[in-house]
Coordinates of C-alpha atoms in Angstrom, one line a residue:
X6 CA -13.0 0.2 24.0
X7 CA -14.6 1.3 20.8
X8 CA -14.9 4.2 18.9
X9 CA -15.7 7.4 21.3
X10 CA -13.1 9.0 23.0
X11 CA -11.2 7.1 25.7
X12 CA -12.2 7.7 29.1
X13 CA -10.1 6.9 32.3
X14 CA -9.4 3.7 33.8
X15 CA -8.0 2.7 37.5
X16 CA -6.0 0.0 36.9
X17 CA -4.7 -1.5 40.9
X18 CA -2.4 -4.5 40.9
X19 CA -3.2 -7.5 42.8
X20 CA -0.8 -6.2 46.1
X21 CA -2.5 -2.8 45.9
X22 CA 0.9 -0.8 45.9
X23 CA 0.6 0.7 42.3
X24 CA -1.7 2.6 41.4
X25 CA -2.4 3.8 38.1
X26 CA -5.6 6.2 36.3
X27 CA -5.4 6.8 32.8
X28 CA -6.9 6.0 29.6
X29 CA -6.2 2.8 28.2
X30 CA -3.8 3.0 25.3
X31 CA -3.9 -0.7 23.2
X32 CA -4.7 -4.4 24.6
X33 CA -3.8 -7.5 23.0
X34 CA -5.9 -9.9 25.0
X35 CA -3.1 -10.4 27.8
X36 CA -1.5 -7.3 28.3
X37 CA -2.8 -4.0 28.6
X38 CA -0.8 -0.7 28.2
X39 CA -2.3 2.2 30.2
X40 CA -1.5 6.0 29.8
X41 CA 1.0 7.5 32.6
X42 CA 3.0 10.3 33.3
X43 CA 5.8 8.9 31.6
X44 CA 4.1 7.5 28.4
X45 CA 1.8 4.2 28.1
X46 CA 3.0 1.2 30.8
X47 CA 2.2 -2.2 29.8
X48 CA 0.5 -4.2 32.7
X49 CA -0.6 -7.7 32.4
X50 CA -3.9 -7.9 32.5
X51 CA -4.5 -10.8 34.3
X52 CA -2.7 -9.3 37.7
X53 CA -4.6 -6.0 38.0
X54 CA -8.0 -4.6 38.3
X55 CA -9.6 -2.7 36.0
X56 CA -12.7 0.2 37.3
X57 CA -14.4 2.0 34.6
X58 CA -16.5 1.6 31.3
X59 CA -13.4 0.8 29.1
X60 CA -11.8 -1.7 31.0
X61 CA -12.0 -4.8 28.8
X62 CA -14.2 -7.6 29.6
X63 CA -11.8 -11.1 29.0
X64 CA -15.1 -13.4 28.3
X65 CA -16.7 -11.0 25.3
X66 CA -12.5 -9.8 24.4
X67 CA -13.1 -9.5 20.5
X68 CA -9.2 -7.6 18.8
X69 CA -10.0 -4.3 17.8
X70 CA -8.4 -2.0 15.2
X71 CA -9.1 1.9 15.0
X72 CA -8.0 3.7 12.3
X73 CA -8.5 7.3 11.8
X74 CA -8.0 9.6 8.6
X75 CA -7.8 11.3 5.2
X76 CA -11.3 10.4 3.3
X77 CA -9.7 8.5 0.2
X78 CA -8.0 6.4 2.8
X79 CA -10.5 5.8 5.0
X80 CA -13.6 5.5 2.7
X81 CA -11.9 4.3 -0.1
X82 CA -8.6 2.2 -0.1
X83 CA -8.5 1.0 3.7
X84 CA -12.1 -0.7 3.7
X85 CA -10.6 -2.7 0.0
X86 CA -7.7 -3.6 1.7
X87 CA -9.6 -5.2 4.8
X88 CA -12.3 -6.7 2.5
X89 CA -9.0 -8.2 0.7
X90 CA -7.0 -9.6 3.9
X91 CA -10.4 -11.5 5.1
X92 CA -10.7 -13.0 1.5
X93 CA -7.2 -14.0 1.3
X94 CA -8.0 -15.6 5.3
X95 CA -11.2 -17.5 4.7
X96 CA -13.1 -14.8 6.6
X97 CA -16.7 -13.3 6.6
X98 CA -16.9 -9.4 6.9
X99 CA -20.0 -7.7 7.9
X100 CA -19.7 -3.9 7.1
X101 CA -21.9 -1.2 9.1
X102 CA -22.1 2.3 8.2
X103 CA -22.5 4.7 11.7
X104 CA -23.2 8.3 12.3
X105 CA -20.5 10.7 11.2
X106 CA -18.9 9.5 8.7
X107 CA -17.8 6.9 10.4
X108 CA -17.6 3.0 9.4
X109 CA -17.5 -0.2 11.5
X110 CA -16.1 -3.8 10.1
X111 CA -16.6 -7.5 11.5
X112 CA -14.6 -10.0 10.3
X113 CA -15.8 -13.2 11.6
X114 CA -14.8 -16.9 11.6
X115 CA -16.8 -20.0 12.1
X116 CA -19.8 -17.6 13.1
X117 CA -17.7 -15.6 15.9
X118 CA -16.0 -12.2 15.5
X119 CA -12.4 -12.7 15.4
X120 CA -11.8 -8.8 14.6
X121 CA -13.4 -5.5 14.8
X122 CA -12.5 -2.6 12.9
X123 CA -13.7 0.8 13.3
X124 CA -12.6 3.7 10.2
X125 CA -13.7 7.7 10.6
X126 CA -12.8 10.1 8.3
X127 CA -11.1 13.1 9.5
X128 CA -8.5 15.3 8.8
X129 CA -4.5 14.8 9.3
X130 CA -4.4 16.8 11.9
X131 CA -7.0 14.9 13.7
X132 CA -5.6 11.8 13.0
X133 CA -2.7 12.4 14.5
X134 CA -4.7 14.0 17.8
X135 CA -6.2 10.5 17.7
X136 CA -3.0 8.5 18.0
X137 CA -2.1 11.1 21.3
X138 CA -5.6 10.3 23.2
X139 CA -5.5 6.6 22.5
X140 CA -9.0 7.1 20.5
X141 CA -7.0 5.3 17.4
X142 CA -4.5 3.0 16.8
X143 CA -3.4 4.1 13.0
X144 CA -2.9 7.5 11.8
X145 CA -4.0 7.6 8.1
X146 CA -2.2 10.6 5.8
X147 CA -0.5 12.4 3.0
X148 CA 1.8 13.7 5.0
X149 CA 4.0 13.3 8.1
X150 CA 4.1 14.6 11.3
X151 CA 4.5 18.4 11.7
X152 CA 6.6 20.0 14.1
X153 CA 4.4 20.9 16.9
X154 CA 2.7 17.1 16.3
X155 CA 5.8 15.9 17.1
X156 CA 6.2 18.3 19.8
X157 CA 3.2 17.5 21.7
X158 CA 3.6 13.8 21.5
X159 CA 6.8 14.2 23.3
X160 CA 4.9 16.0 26.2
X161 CA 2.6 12.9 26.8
X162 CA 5.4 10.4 26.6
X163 CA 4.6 9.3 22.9
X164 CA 6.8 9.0 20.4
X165 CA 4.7 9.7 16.7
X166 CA 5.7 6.7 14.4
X167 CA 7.9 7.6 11.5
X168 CA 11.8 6.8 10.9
X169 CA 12.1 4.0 13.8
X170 CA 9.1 2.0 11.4
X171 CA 6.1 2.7 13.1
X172 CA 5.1 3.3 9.7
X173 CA 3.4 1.8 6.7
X174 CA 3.8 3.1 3.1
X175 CA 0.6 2.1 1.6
X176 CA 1.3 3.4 -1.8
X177 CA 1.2 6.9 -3.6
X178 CA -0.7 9.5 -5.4
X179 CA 0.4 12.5 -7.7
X180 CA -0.9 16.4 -7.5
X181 CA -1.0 17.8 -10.3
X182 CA -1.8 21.8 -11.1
X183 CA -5.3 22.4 -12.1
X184 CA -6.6 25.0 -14.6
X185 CA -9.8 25.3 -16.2
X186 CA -10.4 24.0 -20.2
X187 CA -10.9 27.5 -20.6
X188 CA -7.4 28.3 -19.9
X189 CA -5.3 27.4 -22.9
X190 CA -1.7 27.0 -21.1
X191 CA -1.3 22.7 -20.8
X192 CA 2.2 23.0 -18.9
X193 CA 4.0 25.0 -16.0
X194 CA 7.1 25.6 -14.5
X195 CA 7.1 24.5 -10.8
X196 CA 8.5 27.7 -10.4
X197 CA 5.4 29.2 -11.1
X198 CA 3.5 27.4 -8.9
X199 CA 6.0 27.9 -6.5
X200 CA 5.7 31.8 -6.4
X201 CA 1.9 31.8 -7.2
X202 CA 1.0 30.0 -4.1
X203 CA 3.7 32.1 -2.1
X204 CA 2.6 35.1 -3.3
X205 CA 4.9 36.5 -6.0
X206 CA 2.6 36.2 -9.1
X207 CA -0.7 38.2 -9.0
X208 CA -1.7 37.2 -12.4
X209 CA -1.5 34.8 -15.5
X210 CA 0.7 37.5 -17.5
X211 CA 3.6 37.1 -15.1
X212 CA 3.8 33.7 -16.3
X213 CA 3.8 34.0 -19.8
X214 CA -0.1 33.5 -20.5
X215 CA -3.0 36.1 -21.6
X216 CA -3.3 38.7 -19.1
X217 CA -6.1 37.6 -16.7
X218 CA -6.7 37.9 -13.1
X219 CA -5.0 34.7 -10.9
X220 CA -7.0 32.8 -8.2
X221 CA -5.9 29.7 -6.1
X222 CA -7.6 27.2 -5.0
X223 CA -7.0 24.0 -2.6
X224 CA -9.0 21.3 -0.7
X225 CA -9.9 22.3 2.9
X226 CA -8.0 23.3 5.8
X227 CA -6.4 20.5 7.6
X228 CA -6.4 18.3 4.2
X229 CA -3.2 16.0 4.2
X230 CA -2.6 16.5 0.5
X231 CA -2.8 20.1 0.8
X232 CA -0.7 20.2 3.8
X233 CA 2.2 18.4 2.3
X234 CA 1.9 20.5 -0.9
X235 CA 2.1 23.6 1.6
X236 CA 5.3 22.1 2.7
X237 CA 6.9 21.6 -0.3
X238 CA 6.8 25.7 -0.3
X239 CA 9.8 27.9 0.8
X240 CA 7.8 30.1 3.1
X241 CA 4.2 29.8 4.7
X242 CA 1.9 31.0 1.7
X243 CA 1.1 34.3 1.9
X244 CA -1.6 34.6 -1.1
X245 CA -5.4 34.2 -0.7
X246 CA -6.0 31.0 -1.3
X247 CA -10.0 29.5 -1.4
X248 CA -10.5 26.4 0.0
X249 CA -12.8 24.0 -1.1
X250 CA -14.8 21.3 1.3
X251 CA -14.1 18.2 -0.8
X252 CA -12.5 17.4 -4.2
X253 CA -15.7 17.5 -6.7
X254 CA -16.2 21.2 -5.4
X255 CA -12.6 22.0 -5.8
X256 CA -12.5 20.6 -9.7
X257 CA -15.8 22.7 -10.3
X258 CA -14.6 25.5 -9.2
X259 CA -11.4 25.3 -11.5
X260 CA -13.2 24.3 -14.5
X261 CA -15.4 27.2 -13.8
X262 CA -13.1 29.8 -13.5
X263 CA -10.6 30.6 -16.6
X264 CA -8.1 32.6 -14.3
X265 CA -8.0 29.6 -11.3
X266 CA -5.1 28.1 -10.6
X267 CA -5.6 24.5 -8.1
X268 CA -3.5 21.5 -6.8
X269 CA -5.3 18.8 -6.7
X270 CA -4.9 14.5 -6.3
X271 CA -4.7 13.4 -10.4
X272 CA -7.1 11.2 -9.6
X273 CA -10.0 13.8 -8.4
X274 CA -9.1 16.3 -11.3
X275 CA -12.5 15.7 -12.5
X276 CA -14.0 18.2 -15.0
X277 CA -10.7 20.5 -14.3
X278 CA -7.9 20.4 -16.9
X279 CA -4.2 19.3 -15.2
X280 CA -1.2 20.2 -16.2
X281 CA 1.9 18.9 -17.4
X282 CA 5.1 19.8 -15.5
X283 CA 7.9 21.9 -17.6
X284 CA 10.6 23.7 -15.5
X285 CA 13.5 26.1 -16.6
X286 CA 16.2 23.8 -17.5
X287 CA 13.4 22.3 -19.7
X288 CA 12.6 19.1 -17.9
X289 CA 9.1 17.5 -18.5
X290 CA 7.9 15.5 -15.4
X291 CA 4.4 13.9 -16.5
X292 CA 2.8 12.2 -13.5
X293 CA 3.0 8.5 -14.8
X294 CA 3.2 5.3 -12.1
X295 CA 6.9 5.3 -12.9
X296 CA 7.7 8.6 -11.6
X297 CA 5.3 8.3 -8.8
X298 CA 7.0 5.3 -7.5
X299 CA 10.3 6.7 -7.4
X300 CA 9.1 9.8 -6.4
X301 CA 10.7 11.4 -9.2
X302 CA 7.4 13.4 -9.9
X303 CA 7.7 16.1 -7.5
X304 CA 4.3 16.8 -6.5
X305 CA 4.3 13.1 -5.3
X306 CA 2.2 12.6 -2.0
X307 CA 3.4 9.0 0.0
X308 CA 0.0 7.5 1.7
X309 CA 1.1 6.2 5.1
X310 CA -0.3 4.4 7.9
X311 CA 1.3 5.7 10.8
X312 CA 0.9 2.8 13.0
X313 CA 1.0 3.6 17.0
X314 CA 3.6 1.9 19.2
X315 CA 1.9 -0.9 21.7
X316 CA 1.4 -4.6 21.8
X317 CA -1.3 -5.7 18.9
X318 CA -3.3 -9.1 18.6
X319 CA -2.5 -11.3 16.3
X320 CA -4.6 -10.7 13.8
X321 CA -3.5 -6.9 13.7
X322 CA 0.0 -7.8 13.2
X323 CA -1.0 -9.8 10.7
X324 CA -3.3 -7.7 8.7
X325 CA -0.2 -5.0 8.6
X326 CA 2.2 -7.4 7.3
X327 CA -0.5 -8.5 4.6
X328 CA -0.7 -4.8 3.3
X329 CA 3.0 -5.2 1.7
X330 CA 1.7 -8.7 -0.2
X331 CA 1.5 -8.4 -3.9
X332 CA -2.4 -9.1 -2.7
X333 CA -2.6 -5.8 -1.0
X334 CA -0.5 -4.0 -4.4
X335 CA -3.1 -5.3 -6.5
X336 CA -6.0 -3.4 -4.7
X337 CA -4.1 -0.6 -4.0
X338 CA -3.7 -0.3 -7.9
X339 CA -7.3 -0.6 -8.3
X340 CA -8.3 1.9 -6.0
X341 CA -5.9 4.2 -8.0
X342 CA -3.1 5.1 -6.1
X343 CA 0.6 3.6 -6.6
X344 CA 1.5 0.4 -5.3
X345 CA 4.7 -0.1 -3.6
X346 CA 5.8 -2.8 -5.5
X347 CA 9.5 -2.8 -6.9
X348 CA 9.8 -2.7 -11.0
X349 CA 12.5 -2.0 -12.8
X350 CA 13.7 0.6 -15.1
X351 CA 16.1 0.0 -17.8
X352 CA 18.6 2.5 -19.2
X353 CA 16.8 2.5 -22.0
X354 CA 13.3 3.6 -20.8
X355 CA 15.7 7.4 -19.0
X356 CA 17.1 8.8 -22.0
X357 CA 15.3 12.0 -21.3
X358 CA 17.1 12.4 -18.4
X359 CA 20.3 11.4 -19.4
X360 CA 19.7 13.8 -22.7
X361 CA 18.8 16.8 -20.3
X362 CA 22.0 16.0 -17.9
X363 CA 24.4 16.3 -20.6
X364 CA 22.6 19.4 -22.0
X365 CA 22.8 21.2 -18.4
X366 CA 25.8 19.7 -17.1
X367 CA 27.5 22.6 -15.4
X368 CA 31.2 23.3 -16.0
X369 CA 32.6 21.3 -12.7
X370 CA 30.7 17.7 -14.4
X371 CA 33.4 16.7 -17.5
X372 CA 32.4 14.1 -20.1
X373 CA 34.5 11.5 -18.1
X374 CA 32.2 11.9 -15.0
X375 CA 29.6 11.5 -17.3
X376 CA 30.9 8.3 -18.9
X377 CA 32.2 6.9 -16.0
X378 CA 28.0 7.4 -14.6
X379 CA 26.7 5.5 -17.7
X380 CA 29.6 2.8 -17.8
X381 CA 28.2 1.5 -14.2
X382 CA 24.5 1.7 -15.2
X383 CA 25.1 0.4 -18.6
X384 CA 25.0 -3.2 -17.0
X385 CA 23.1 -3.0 -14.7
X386 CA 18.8 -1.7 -14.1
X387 CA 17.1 0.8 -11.6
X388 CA 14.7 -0.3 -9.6
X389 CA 11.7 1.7 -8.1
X390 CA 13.0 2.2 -4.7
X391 CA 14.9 5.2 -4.3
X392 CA 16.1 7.4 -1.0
X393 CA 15.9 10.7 -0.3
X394 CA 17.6 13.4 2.5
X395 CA 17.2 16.8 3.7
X396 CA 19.4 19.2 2.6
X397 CA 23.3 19.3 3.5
X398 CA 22.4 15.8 5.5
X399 CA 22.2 12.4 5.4
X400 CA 19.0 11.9 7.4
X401 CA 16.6 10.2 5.5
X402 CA 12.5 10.7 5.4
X403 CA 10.1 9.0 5.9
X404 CA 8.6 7.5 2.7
X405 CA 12.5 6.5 2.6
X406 CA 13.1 4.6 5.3
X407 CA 10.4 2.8 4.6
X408 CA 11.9 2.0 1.4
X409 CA 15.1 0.8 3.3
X410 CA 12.9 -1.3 5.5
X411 CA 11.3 -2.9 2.0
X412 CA 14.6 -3.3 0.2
X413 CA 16.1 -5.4 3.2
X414 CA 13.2 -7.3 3.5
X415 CA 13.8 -8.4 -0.3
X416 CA 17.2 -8.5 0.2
X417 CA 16.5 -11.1 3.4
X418 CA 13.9 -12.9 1.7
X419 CA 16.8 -14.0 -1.4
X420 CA 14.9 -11.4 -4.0
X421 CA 18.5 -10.5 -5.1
X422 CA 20.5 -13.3 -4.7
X423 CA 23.5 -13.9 -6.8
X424 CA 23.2 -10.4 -8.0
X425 CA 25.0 -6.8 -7.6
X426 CA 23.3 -4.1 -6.0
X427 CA 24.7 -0.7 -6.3
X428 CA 23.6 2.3 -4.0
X429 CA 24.2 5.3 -6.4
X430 CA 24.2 8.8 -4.6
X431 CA 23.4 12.0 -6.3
X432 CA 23.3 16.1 -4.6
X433 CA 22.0 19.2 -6.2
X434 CA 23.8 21.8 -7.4
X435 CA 24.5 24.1 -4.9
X436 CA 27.9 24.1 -3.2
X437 CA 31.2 23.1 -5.1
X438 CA 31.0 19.9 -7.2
X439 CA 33.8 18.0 -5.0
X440 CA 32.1 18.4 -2.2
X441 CA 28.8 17.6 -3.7
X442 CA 30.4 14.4 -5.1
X443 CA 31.6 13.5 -1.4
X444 CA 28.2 14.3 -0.1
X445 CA 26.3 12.1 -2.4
X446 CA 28.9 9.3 -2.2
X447 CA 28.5 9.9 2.2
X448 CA 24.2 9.2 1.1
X449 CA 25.2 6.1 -0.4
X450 CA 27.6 5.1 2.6
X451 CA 24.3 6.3 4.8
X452 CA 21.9 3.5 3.0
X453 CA 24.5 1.1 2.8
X454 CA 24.7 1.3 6.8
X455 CA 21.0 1.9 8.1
X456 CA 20.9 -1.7 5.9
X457 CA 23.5 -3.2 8.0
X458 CA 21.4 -2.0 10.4
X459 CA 18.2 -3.6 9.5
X460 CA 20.2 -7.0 7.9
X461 CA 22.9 -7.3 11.0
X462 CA 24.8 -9.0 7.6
X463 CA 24.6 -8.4 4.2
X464 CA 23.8 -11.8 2.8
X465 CA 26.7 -13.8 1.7
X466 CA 24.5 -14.5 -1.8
X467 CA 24.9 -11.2 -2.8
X468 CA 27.1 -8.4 -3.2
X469 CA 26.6 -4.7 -2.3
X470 CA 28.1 -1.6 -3.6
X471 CA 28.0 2.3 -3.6
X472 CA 28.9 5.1 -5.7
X473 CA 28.3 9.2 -6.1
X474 CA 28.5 11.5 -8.5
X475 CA 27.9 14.3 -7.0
X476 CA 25.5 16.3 -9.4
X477 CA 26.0 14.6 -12.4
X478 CA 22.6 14.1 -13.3
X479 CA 19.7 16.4 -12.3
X480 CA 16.2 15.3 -12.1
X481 CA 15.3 18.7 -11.1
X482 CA 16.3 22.3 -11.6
X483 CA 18.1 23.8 -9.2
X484 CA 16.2 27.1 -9.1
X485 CA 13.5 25.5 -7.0
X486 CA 13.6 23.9 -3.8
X487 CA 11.3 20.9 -5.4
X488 CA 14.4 20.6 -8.0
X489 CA 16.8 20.3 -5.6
X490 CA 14.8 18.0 -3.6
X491 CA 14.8 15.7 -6.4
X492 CA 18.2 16.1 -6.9
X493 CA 19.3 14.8 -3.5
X494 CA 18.7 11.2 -3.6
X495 CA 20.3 7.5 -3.6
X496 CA 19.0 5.4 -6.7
X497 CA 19.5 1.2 -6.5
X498 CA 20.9 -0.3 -9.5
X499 CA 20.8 -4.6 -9.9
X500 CA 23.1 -6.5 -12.0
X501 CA 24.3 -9.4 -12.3

């Protein structure tokens, strides 16, 4: 197979009584899984035949890996990463560029191949087409599935990777708003960008600035990061919006307009000026690693590897586990985006938020829920990971469960032995504050099962707790659905 679109295969077995044409779906070098009516079928190789041009040939078998996504990712960070895993094995890489973007890698071993890679840049959206034809093997985004995604992998009998960890966090970016150094304003409410985008505010006045005409801009149609900040709104936008083909002609555009508005990747605000974060209940979210990694910044945009289901050499496996070493952290780092490696945060580093919790605490949240909160923290420190749910559930995303899948991995691997670690729930503010308080501490419950789950045990070397308080401490306001996003979450807290 390599990197055109899959064509059909007839695969017979050896007693002639099955059958089977479809396009081949992933190999492994002994078993081969083949598209049917009812989703792939895995076949051993050796007791079938295989007629057509991407049957694999045994004698010249060399493990592939396809991957298939957003530019950054697939220009930038993925080709560091590979470069990184055959350094840290020993191994020679040969790099190619092709035709269309496109970019083929050999990693070879005492003079033979041992695996190639092929990376094209597209477009979520055709990234995840790619996973349902079988012309890739990883999905690489800003964003997760959408519904009809989802919806037409269940015709064909796949299921798109997500919550069941078919999926790989490889780290994550902020957006920030984007005006032009012409512009004097250096924060905004979320608010604002909320209803500009949505189609509320026509112009800069209604937000407080010098009258002035408002335009939008975003990065083009089908652009992961633009999707998910789409998402974030309450409504499909409804104002003109001009797209832009890649990031250097979005920034220009800003910086060249005094009345644009843009959302753009910190990272690629290039001559544009971005903004600060400032909402109603006066809470300043600057886009530092910190609030990236805990997703606490609330234009923060996971970058995943959605990695299809279906048996994978060796050396695949192995390249996936090697992208959650501290190795693989390191680059991801230096290509600019968040790692996903756990640091802590001690009480002392969040007295902004616990200042702007006791200054908006509503009526229903009394000083004793507030000093009960801080008595349990006091002794203990946050770390990175934290959870987060849809509203009025317990269901968590996706960036989430991959953090459940990390924190039992460190949990399993003795990172927290002899220690405490407390699952601390929180809610928003709408609803009635008892019922907020048994919602958050049900979230806590939620994590403390899905790792019981993962674990089969909790480890006898350490001990495990939960706690909620309802919505004792906002990260958000509540006037926004971004606020209350933020505000429905699970935080871990170590002590000893």
């Amino acid at each position: 197979m390599d990197s055109a679109a899959a064509e059909q295969v007839t695969i017979t077995s050896a007693q002639g009584n099955l059958v089977l044409t479809g396009r081949i779906a992933g190999f492994d070098g002994t078993y081969l899984d083949i598209e049917s009516p009812h989703g792939p079928l895995t076949l051993a190789y050796a007791g079938v035949t295989c007629a057509g041009a991407d049957c694999p040939d045994l004698e010249s078998y060399v493990p592939q890996l396809r991957l298939s996504g957003e530019p950054r990712l697939a220009s930038l960070l993925l080709p560091a990463l590979i470069d990184g895993f055959a350094r840290d094995r020993g191994l020679k890489l040969i790099q190619e560029d092709i035709d269309g973007g496109a970019l083929n890698i050999t990693l070879i071993e005492d003079a033979e191949p041992v695996l190639l890679v092929n990376l094209r840049n597209s477009q979520s959206a055709e990234a995840f087409a790619d996973l349902l034809t079988y012309d890739s093997d990883v999905a690489l985004t800003f964003r997760d599935p959408l519904p009809d995604e989802q919806a037409r992998a269940a015709e064909v009998g796949i299921a798109l990777p997500g919550l069941a960890g078919g999926s790989v966090v490889l780290g994550g970016e902020a957006l920030v708003p984007i005006v032009s150094p012409l512009n004097p304003i250096r924060v905004i409410d979320p608010a604002d960008v909320i209803a500009a985008f949505a189609g509320d505010i026509a112009d800069w006045e209604q937000m407080g600035q010098p009258e002035m005409p408002l335009t939008l801009h975003l990065g083009p149609v089908g652009d992961g990061q633009a999707d998910a900040f789409l998402a974030m709104l309450p409504a499909p936008a409804s104002a003109a919006v001009i797209r832009h083909a890649d990031p250097d002609a979005l920034a220009e555009a800003v910086a060249a307009d005094a009345g644009a508005l843009g959302i753009a990747a910190l990272g690629t605000s290039g001559i544009a000026q971005p903004l600060g974060l400032r909402d109603a209940c006066g809470l300043t979210a600057p886009p530092v690693l910190r609030g990236i990694k805990t997703q606490d910044y609330p234009l923060t945009t996971p970058a995943f590897a959605f990695v299809r289901s279906q048996r994978k050499p060796e050396i695949v496996r192995a390249f996936l586990n090697w992208l959650r070493s501290p190795a693989a952290e390191l680059i991801v780092r230096r290509a600019g985006f968040a790692d996903r490696g756990v640091v802590p945060i001690s009480l002392d580093d969040q007295g902004e938020r616990f200042a702007h919790a006791i200054t908006i605490a509503g009526p229903d949240t009394s000083l004793r829920d507030l000093q009960g909160m801080v008595a349990m923290m006091h002794a203990r420190v946050r770390i990175s990971l934290t959870f987060r749910f849809a509203n009025g559930t317990t269901a968590l995303d996706t960036a989430s469960a991959a953090n459940l899948r990390l924190l039992a991995h460190d949990m399993r691997d003795g990172v927290y032995a002899g220690r405490e670690v407390m699952l601390i729930g929180f809610s928003d503010g709408e609803g009635s504050a008892d019922a907020n308080r048994d919602l958050s501490a049900a979230r806590a419950l939620a994590v403390e099962s899905a790792l019981l789950s993962l674990l089969g045990a909790i480890p006898d070397d350490l001990r495990l707790g939960t706690a909620g308080f309802g919505e004792a401490l906002p990260i958000g306001c509540d006037d926004t659905a971004w606020g209350r996003q933020m505000n429905r979450r699970v935080e871990v807290w170590v002590g000893d």
